[in-house]
Structures are given as structure tokens and as C-alpha cells.
XYZ file of C-alpha atoms in Angstrom:
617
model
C 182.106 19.536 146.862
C 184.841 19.007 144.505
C 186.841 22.355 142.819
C 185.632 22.017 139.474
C 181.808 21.635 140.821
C 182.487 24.708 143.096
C 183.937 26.785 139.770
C 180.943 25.625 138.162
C 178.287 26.570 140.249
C 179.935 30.158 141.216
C 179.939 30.822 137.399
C 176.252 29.531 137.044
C 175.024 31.729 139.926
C 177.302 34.631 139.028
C 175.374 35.113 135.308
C 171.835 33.863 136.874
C 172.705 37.624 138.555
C 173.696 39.413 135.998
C 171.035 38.436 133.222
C 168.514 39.956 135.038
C 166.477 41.700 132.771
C 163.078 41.548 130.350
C 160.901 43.899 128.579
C 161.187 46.083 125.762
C 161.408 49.370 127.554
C 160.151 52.476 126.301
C 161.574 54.773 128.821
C 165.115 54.856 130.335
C 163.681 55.059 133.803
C 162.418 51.395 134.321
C 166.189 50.823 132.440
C 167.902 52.776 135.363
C 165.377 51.075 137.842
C 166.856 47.727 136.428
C 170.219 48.469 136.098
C 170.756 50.078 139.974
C 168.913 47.145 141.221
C 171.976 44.460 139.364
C 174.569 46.652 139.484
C 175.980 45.766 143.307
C 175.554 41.822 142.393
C 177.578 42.470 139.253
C 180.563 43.912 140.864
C 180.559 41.547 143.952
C 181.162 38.730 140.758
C 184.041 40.682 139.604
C 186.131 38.815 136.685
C 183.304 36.753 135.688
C 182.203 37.780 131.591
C 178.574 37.069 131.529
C 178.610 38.342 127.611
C 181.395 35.632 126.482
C 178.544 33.767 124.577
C 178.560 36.994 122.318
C 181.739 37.530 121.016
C 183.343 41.079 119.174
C 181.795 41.667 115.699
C 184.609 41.493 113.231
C 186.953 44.391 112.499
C 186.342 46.253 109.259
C 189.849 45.301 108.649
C 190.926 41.355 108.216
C 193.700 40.829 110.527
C 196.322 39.898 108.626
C 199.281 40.474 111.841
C 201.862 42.581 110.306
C 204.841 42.658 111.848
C 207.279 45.273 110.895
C 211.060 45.624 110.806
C 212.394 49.028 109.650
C 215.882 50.323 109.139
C 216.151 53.972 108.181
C 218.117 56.831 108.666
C 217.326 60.508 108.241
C 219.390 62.677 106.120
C 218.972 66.155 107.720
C 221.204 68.037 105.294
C 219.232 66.691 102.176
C 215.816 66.471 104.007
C 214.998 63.086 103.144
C 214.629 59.377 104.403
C 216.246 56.254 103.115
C 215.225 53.138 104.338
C 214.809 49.260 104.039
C 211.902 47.097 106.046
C 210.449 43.970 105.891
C 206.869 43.018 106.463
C 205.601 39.518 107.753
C 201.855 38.706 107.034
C 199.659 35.914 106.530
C 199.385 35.269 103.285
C 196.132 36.767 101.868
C 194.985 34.479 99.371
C 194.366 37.202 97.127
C 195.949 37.297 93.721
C 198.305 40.531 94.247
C 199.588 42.418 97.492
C 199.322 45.717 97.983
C 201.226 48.361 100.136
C 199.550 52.126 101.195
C 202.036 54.729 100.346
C 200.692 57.834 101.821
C 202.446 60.943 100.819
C 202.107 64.341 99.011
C 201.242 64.408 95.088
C 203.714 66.852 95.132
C 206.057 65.263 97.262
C 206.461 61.130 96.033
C 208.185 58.531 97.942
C 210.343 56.311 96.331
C 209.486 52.735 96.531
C 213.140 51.689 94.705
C 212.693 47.518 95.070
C 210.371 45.325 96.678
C 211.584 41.609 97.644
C 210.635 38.384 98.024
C 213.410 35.681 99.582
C 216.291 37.897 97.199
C 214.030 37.912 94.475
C 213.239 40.855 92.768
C 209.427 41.559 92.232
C 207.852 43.738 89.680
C 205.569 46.184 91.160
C 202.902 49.074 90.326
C 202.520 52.171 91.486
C 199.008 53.905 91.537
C 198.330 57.105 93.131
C 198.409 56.276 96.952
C 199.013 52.058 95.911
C 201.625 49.273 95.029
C 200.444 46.556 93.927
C 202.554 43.513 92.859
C 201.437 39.412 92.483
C 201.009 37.667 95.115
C 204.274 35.300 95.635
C 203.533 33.314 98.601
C 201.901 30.340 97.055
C 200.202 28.187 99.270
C 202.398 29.211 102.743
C 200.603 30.791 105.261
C 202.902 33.742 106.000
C 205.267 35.717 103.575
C 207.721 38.635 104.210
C 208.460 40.984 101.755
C 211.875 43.468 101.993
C 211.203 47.117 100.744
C 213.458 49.578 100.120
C 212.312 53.326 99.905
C 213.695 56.837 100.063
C 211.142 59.256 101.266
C 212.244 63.429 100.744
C 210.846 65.252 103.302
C 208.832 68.240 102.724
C 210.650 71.623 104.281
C 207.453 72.627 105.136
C 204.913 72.522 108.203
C 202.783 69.755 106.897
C 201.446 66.783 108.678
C 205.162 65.210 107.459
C 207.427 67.820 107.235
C 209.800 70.251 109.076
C 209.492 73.439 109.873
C 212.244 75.475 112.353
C 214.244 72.046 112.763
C 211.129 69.994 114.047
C 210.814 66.752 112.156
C 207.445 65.519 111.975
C 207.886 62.255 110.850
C 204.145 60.483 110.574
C 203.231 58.585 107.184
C 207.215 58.401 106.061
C 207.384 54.630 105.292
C 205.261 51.707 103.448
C 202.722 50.088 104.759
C 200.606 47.098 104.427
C 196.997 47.667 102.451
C 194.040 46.665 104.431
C 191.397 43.888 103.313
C 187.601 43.966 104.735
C 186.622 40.709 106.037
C 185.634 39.355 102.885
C 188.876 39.618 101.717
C 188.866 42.639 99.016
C 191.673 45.371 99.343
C 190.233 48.741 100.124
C 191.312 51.629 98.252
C 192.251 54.191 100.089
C 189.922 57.741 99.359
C 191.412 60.561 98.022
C 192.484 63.496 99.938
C 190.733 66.696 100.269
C 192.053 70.226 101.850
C 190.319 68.730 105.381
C 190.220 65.384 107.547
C 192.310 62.151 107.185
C 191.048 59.728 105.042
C 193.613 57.448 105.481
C 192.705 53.743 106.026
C 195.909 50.977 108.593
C 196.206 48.327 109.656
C 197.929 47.377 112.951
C 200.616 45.619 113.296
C 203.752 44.907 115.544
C 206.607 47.272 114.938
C 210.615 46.827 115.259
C 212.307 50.449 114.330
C 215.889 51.019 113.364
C 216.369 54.815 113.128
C 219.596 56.655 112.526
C 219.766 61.004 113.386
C 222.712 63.209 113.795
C 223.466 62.848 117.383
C 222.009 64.938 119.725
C 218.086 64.739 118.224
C 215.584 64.595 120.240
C 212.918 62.274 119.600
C 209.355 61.030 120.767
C 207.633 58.111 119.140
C 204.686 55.759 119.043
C 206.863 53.366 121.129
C 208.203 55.591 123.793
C 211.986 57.078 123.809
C 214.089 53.771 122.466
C 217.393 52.560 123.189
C 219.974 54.671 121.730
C 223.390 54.078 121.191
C 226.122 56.346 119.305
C 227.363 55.694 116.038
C 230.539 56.812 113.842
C 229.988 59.718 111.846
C 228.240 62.085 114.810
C 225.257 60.076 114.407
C 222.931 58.054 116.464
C 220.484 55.031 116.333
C 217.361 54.366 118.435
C 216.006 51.018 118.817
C 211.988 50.916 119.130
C 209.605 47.744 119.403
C 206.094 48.281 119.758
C 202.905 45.876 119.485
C 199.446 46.244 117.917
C 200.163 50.025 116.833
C 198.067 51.663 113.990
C 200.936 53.036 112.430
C 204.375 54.011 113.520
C 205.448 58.079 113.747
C 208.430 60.183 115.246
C 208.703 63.599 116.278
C 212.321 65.221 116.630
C 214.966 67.978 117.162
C 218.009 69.081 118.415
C 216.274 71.760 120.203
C 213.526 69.759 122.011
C 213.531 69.477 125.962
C 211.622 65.951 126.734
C 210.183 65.237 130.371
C 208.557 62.146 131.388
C 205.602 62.370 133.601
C 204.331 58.666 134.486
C 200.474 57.426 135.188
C 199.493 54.532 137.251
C 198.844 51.855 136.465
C 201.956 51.433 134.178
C 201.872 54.597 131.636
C 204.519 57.103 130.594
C 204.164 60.123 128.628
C 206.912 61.682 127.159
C 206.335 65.265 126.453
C 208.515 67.376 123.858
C 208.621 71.136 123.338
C 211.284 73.496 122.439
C 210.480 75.727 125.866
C 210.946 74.590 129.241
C 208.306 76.891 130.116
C 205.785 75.246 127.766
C 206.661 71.718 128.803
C 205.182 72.828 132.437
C 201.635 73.811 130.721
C 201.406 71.095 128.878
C 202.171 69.080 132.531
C 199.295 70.620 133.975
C 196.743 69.792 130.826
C 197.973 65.993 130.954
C 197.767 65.576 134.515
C 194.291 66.618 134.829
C 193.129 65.129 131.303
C 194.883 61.169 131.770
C 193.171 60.185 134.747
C 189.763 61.871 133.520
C 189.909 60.041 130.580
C 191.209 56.556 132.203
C 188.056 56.790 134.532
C 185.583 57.161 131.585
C 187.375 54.487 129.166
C 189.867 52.539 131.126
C 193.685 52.631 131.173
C 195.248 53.055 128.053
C 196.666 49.040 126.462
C 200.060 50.713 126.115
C 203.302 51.603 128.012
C 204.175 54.410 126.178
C 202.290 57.605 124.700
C 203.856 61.101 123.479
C 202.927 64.182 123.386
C 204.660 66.787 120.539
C 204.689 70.521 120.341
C 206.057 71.581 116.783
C 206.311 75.238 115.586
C 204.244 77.843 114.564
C 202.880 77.664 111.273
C 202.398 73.690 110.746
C 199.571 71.533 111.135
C 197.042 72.400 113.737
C 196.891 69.242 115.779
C 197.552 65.784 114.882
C 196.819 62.026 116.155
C 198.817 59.692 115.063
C 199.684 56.015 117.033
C 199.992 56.909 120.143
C 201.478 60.421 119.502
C 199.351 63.824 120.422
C 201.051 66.547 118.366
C 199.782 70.104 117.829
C 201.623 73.791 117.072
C 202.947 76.235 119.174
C 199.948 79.067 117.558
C 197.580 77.374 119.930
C 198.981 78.909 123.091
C 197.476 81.927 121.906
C 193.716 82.425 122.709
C 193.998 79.398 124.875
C 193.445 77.100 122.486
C 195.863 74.664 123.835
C 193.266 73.909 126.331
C 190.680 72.813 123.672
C 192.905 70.895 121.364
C 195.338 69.356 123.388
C 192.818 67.705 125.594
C 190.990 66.805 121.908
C 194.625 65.146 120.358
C 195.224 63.083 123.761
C 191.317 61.895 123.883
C 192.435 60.572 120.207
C 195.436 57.911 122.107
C 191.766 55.918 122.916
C 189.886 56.867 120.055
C 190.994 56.201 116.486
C 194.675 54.797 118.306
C 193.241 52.198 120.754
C 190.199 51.612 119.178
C 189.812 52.898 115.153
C 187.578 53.329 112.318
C 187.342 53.757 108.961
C 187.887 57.448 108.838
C 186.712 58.380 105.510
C 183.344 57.095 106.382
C 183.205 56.711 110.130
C 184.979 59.982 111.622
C 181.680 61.089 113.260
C 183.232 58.115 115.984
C 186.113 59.360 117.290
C 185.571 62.945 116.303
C 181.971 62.823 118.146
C 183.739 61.279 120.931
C 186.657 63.226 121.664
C 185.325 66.083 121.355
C 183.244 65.132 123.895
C 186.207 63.893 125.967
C 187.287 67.827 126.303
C 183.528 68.517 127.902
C 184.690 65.736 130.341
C 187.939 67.295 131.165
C 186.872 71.226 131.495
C 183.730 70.049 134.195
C 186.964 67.987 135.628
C 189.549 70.717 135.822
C 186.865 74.128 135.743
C 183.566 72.934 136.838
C 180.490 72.720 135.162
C 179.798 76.111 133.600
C 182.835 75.458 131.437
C 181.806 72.593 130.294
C 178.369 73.404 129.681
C 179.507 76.194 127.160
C 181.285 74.243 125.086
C 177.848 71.938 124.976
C 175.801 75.267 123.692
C 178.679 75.526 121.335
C 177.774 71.756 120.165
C 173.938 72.883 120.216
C 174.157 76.145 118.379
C 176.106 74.394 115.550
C 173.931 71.684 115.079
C 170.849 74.206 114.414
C 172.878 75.712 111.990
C 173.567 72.654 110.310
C 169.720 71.290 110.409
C 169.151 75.194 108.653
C 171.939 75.045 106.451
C 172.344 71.362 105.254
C 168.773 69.967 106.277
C 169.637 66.504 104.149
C 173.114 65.810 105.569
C 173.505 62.843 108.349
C 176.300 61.395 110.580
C 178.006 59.133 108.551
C 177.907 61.379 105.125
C 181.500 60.085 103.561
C 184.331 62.273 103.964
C 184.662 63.632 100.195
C 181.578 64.239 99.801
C 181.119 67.558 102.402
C 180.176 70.713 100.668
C 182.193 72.691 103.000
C 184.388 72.608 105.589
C 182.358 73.986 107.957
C 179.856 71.034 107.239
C 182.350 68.624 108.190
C 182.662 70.322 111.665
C 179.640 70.732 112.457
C 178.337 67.058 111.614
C 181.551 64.924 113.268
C 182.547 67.351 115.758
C 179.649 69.380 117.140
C 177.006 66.563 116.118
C 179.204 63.528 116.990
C 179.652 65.007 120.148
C 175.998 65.498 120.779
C 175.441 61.778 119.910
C 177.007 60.560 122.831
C 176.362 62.932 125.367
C 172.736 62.312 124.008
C 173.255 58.675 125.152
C 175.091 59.949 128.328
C 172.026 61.679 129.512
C 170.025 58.544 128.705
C 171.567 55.604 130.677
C 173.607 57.834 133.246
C 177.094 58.118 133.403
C 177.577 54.497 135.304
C 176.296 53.230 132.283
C 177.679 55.199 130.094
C 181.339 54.402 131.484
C 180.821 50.874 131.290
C 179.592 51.097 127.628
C 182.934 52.823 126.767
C 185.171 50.618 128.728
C 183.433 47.737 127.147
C 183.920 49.039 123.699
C 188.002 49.564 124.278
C 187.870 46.148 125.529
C 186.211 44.221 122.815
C 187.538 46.142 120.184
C 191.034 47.726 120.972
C 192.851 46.947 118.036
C 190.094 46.496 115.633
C 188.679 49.321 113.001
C 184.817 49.778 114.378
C 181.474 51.609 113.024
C 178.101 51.958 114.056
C 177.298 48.718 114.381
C 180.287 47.861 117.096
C 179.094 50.252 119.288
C 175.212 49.070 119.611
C 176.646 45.358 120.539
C 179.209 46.872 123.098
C 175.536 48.676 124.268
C 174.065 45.801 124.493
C 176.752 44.062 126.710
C 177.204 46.619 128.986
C 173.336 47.254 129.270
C 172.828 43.502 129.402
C 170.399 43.127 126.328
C 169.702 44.280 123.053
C 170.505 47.740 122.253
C 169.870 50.079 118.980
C 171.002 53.636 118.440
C 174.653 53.912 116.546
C 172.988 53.012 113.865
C 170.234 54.217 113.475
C 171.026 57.796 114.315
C 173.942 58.149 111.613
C 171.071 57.574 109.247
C 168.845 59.872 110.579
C 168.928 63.434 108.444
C 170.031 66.101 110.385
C 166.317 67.475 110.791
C 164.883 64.098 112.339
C 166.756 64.804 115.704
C 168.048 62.210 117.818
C 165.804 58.832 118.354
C 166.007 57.838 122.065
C 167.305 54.295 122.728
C 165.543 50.734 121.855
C 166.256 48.516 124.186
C 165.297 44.456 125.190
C 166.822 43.450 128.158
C 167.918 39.349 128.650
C 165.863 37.315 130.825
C 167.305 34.347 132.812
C 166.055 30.980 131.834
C 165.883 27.944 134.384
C 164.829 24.818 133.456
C 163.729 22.125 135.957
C 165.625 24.514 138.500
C 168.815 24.834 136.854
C 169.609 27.880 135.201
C 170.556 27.740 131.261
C 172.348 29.787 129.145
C 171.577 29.608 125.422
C 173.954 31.506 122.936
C 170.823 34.027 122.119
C 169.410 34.412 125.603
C 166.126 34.891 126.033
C 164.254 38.368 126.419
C 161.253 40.293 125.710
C 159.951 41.642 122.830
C 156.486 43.500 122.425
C 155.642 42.879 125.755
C 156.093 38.495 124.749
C 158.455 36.793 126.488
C 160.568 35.068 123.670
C 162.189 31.747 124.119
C 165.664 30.419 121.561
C 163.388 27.496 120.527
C 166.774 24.497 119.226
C 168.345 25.317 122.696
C 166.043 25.400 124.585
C 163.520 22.533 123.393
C 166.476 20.235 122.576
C 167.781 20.870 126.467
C 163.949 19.781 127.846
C 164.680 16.528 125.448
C 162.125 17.950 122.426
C 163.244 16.811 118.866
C 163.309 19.696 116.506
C 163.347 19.174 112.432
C 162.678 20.373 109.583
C 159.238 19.129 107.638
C 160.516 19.077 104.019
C 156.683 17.993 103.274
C 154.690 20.541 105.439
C 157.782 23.319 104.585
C 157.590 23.865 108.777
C 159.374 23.175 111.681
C 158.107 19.782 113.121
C 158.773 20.001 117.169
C 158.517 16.920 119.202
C 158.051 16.040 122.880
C 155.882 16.016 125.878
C 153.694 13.012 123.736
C 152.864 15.670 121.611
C 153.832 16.616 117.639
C 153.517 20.464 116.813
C 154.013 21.828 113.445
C 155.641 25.805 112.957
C 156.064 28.370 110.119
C 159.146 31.268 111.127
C 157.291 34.670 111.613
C 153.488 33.091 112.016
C 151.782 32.667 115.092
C 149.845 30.037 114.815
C 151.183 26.306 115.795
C 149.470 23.205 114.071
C 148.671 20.075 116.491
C 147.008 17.484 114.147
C 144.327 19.421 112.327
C 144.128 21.874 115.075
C 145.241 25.472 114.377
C 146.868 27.073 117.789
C 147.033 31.168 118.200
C 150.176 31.650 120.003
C 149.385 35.156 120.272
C 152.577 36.688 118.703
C 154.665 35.200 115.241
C 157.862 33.545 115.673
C 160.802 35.789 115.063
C 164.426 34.895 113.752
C 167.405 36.355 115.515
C 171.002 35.982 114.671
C 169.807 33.048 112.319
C 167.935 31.306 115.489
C 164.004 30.858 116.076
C 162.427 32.549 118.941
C 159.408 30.933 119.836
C 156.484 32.861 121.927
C 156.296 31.696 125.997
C 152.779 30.459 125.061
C 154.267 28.134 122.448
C 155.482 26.082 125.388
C 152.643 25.926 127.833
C 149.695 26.550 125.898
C 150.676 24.372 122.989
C 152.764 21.566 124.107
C 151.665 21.397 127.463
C 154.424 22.289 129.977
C 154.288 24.823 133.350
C 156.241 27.999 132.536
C 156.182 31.056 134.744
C 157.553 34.500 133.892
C 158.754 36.775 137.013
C 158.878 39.789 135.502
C 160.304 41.778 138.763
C 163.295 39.131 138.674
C 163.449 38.719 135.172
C 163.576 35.185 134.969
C 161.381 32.735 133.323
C 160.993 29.226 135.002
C 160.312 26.251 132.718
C 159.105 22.803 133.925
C 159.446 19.460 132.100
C 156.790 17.599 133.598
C 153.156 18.135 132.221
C 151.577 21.439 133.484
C 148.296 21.094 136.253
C 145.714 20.536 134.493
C 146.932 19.091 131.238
């Protein structure tokens, strides 16, 4: 047998495996049952993607592959930032260009000149926006050179210092982000809690000048430094496919670099020795805890930041955990750190629209520290941080009986609201779905999510297709619980598992595979009639589908069930149904209506179709 009809057949017999599966299932057990029973054949196929007929759902941000190159230097003495950058893009086909400038009302950065191939372009600022015309014409990419000055607040804000610790995070300008359709989002206001900030990611080339003898951590690792005139210093930085791009510095940090296989390093920063060695401990029982539940991390480089007392309470920013020295007290450090490096997968990795959508990461980090305490302490500590979880969701059915999941940001009546819903009821979500499919399942579900989507901004709808895939079949329950009001509860998962098709003997896979739904085994009718040689077309006279074949002519209306054959009217038991734009015909349609042998295994999940006329017809 030649190579290519070798690759071929492995690859047909590999999925033939792995689409094993039928039914609409009511309970999780016969799902468990199913998945136990494929789960050895699908990792004796390893590297073979039975789901690549079902690609990613788009990002809620239009790629437009920003690349970045940023020159800056901070000015310690005067607390401030000067810099110049230019930004490659595609060209968005829009009639102006924006930029995100995200900084304090009270505190403005100075956008001083924007750029286009030396020519000056006139530009508007709105509260958090630039916007200028568009000047790339018809080419496909454009760069534009900004220049800025940014002060820096001498305070412990999210950018600020406090006690010589620079927290540099939103200090420069970035690109605006476009939905799919092409319209700019506008970026939500701030209020006194989350981060309703909205990036886009893009490739990063950093300049940065500091007296000599900083300290720094970064989204891209350490750098390469080299010494300048003056007492100063400049670090190069390059990183790819970051959210953003933040540094953390002092003269007074100690940095040590623990590493993680397979290729990771974390820099950690603190101005104590002593501390750097607790923080140590938290990271090396938290990384590999949280690699085995999502997968290694798609970067070389994450950092980990201690600033003083007083500042922020803990941060994520691209690939930077940073929280304040307060939280040693009470322990807390064992809580939030553990929450902050959770973030490095989700909302850094893998983001969302946070404004709208923080119930995702929020829900699932904070279930990430449950993961680590059973890990490091056992179950009982883990548990109580669940009946933490539990007791806050009663109070908010009591309290706010009309709230759900994915209530926007702004529009919380209290803080405590906001906690309760993305942290405490996010967090509930998933282990909800956990305790459904197993933690196997459960795993692979994550994994699969970083994989289709790291790099992409993701909501509800992401995660029930990454269900799906890693369930093999249809899945519901994102969605529909971050509708749900916060009295309804949790609804348990819907579910349709894929069933293998074989034709003649030889196993076929159409784009929307076939599966079963209300107890019917439904068929991708185009695909799969056009592959037995039936001609499909549309009646313009009739206003039906006119199908072809087997020397008979059979006339369909989408969602009826019965089939016309001459002046004949058919029952085919259950309607037609449309999904993803195709027509799923009804098993029945094919035997009992044009004539051929079909036979459904249900304990193997496969349903056998044969050309030639069935016995008896």
C-alpha cells in the first residue's frame, strides 16, 4: 500500500473511533458511559484532530495584527514617561482609526503628534479615544508613529508608584479594537470596581530607558540590557501575541527566576528576600496544578510582582501577576496570588470582553484557587472555599433575585453584587460543569478552549463549541446559564453526541456530522445524498426541496415531516431541522421514503447506509 493510501486510511479509521456517539442524553451517566468507553481509542490516535471540520468561532475582536515598536524612557525625578512608537496594522477599511488611551481623568496622557510616512495627522481626543481619518487608502497595512508623554501618578494605583515601585501597566497608546463586523468598540466607562478595559493583541518590540540599577519584570521576561551615558540603562523586549504590554520596577527589587518544564520562566520580584521564598512555594505548587487542568502556558516568559503596601490589591495584566505587600497579612497571599497567576491563562492566554464577559475568567480563576488548595492542603480546604462560593450565591438569589451572569459591568448596584455574581457564581458555573462530565472531561474542555482560542477575546458562546469538541457533539450550557436569573439555578447540560456515518462501507465525514436528536437519528441531507449520487435542488414551483435518486423523485419542505412522492404524502415521523444553515433529514427519509437499507447501531454509534435498493423494495 502506497504512503499516502496508508495516511489516508489511519486518518479515516482514527475519526471512525472517535465519533462515536448518538442520542440526546438526558443524564450525564450514559455521557460518562460513552465517553470512558472512547476515551483509550482516542489517545492511542494521538495528534489526529477529529474536530478540524469545525473550526474556532471568531474572536469578538477582528484581528487586525498589531505589531508594536516602542521607544520610551522613564523620567524618575519628574515621574513621567516620554515616548515615541509605531504601530503596523492592516488597514481597516473603516473611515477613521482609532487608538485606546487608558489613563486617569485626573491624570491625562499626552498624545503630542501622531504620523503617517512624516506626515502630520490631525487627531481627536475623546475621553478614553483618538480618533483621526483613516490615511491608508487602498494598502493593506499602514503604520502610524506616535509620540506621547505619560506623567505618572505618585500614587498606588493600578499605574503609579508608591515607595519607589513603578507599576507601569496602561502607560502607552494602543490600537482600538473592531468586532468582526468591522465597527470600533468604545471602550465603557470606569467605575470604583473591575476593569472594563477592552485590547487587542499584538506583537510587541520595547525600547525602555531607567536610571541604572532598576529592576524590572515585564510581559516579555527580563530583556537585554545594556548601559547607557548619563547613569542610565535600556532594556530591549520582543514579545508575540500579548494583550497588552506592562513593566514593574525598582531599585530596591530582588528578582529570582524559578523555571517550569516544558519551556517556562517566571521571574519573581519583591523588595524582601524573605518574601521572594513564599511566593516560591505558592508558584511551585500553583504552575503545574494549573498546567495539568489547562495545558502549558503559549509563552516563554511570565512575572510575578509584589509592590507596596497601600496600592492596588492584585492585578493581571499580559502575562504579569502583581499584587501588594498588605496581603501577607491574614494569609491572603494564598488566595490572591494563586487567583492573579490563574489570570496568565485566563483573560492573558485566552480573553474576553471584560465589561460584559468577566463572569469568564473571574468564574474561572477563582475556581483555579479551589484547584490549587485540594492540590497543596487537601480537600477540606478546598471545600471551604466552595461553601464560601455557595453561601454567597444564596445571598445573592435573596438580595438581587433578577440579576444573572453576564449583567454588564456598569450596571452592578453594588460592589458586593459584582463579587458575588463573577466571582462566587462564576466559580460555581464551572465547578457545576466539573461535577457533571468529571474532571477527564472537564480538563479536556479547558485545554481545548486555550487551544482554539488563545489569542482571541471569547464569551459564552466559545465555550459551548469548545464543549462540544471535547465532548464530541453538540453541547449547550455557557449560554444559557448567563441568562438564567439568579433564582432559576443552574440548568444541567444538553447534549447530542455525533454518530459515525458509513456509506457502502466506507466511513464519511460531512462538515455537520450526523447525530441524534429527540431520540431520531438525523442525517446532513446535500452531503450525504449528493455522496450516494442523489441530485438535490431547489423546486422554485413546488417552493420545496426536489431530491433525486434510487429511480425515485421526492419532494421536501425544511421543518415538516412529511415527504411528497407523486401525489403520495409520506410521514417521516419527525420534521426536517436546519443546522448551521444545512438540512437534516430524518433516518426514515432514506429508507422508508426513497427506498435504501440503513441501520442504526446505537451501542456503536454508527449508522450504516446502503446504496443498493433495500430487501424488499
Amino acid at each position: 500500500m502506497r504512503k499516502l493510501q496508508k495516511t489516508s486510511l489511519l486518518v479515516c479509521l482514527t475519526i471512525l473511533v472517535l465519533f462515536g456517539s448518538a442520542g440526546v442524553i438526558a443524564y450525564w451517566p450514559v455521557i460518562s458511559q460513552f465517553l470512558a468507553a472512547s476515551q483509550t481509542a482516542v489517545s492511542e490516535q494521538a495528534g489526529v484532530d477529529p474536530f478540524s471540520y469545525d473550526p474556532p468561532l471568531p474572536s469578538y475582536v477582528k484581528d487586525l495584527h498589531p505589531a508594536y515598536k516602542i521607544q520610551a524612557e522613564l523620567h524618575t525625578t519628574e515621574a513621567k514617561i516620554s515616548g515615541k512608537m509605531t504601530v503596523e496594522f492592516d488597514n481597516p477599511k473603516t473611515k477613521d482609526v482609532r487608538l485606546y488611551v487608558y489613563d486617569y481623568i485626573w491624570n491625562k496622557m499626552s498624545v503630542k503628534s501622531i504620523r503617517y510616512k512624516e506626515r502630520a495627522l490631525p487627531f481627536n481626543r475623546e475621553i478614553s479615544v483618538v480618533k483621526l481619518d483613516n490615511p491608508f487608502g487602498n494598502e493593506l497595512r499602514g503604520e502610524l508613529t506616535i509620540e506621547f508623554e505619560n506623567p505618572v501618578p505618585r500614587r498606588g494605583t493600578r499605574f503609579g508608584v508608591k515607595d519607589d515601585i513603578w507599576t507601569l501597566t496602561t502607560w502607552y497608546p494602543m490600537l482600538a479594537a473592531q468586532n468582526q463586523q468591522g465597527n470600533w468598540y468604545d471602550p465603557p466607562q470606569r467605575i470604583d470596581f473591575g476593569d472594563p478595559f477592552i485590547y487587542h493583541y499584538g506583537d510587541y518590540d520595547v525600547s525602555f530607558v531607567s536610571p541604572r540599577g532598576y529592576q524590572w519584570v515585564s510581559s516579555a521576561g527580563r530583556g537585554q540590557i545594556r548601559e547607557l551615558e548619563g547613569s542610565k540603562q535600556e532594556i530591549h523586549y520582543q514579545g508575540k501575541k500579548l494583550l497588552n504590554y506592562a513593566l514593574v520596577g525598582s531599585p530596591l527589587y530582588h528578582i529570582e527566576t524559578i523555571t517550569f518544564p516544558p519551556n517556562l520562566t517566571v521571574d519573581i520580584a519583591s523588595v524582601d528576600k524573605g518574601n521572594i521564598e513564599r511566593i516560591k512555594a505558592i508558584a511551585e505548587s500553583v504552575f503545574p496544578t494549573y498546567t495539568d487542568w489547562y495545558g502549558a502556558l503559549p509563552y516563554p516568559h511570565v512575572s510575578i510582582a509584589e509592590t507596596s503596601t497601600g496600592t492596588t490589591y492584585a492585578m493581571e495584566y499580559a502575562n504579569l501577576a502583581i499584587f501588594k505587600r498588605d496581603m501577607y497579612q491574614r494569609n491572603l497571599i494564598d488566595h490572591w496570588l494563586p487567583h492573579e497567576i490563574a489570570h496568565l491563562w485566563w483573560y492573558n492566554s485566552v480573553a474576553t470582553l471584560e465589561a460584559s464577559h468577566g463572569w469568564l475568567d473571574e468564574g474561572l480563576v477563582e475556581l483555579s484557587v479551589y484547584h490549587y488548595l485540594q492540590n497543596r492542603y487537601g480537600d477540606q480546604s478546598a471545600s471551604t472555599l466552595l461553601s464560601e462560593y455557595t453561601r454567597d450565591n444564596q445571598r445573592l438569589r435573596e438580595k438581587y433575585p433578577a440579576g444573572k451572569l453576564d449583567k454588564p459591568l456598569q450596571t452592578f448596584a453594588t460592589e458586593e453584587e459584582f463579587h458575588w455574581t463573577w466571582y462566587s457564581k462564576g466559580a460555581l458555573l464551572f465547578d457545576n460543569l466539573r461535577r457533571q462530565i468529571g474532571d477527564d472531561s472537564y480538563k479536556r474542555f479547558l485545554k481545548r478552549v486555550q487551544q482554539n482560542y488563545h489569542g482571541s477575546v471569547i464569551g459564552a458562546e466559545h465555550l459551548d463549541q469548545a464543549l462540544g469538541q471535547a465532548l464530541q457533539g453538540e453541547a449547550k450550557y455557557f449560554v444559557t446559564n448567563t441568562k438564567n436569573p439568579h433564582t432559576q439555578g443552574f440548568s444541567p447540560v444538553y447534549f447530542e453526541p455525533y454518530i459515525t456515518t458509513v456509506i457502502n462501507g466506507m466511513s464519511f465525514y460531512p462538515t455537520i456530522p450526523a447525530r441524534v436528536t429527540k431520540n431520531t437519528v438525523y442525517i446532513p441531507l446535500r452531503e450525504v445524498g449528493e455522496r450516494m449520487g442523489l441530485g438535490i435542488s431547489w423546486d422554485k414551483e413546488k417552493q420545496m426541496i426536489r431530491v433525486k435518486g434510487n429511480g425515485r423523485e421526492v419532494f421536501i419542505k425544511e421543518r415538516e415531516q412529511m415527504a411528497l412522492v407523486g401525489e403520495k404524502r409520506l410521514d417521516l415521523g419527525q420534521p426536517l431541522l436546519e443546522i448551521k444553515e444545512r438540512t437534516m433529514v430524518p433516518l426514515s427519509f432514506l429508507d422508508q421514503v426513497l427506498g435504501f437499507e440503513t441501520i442504526y447501531e446505537p451501542e456503536e454509534k454508527t449508522v450504516k447506509i446502503y446504496t443498493r435498493t433495500a430487501a424488499g423494495n
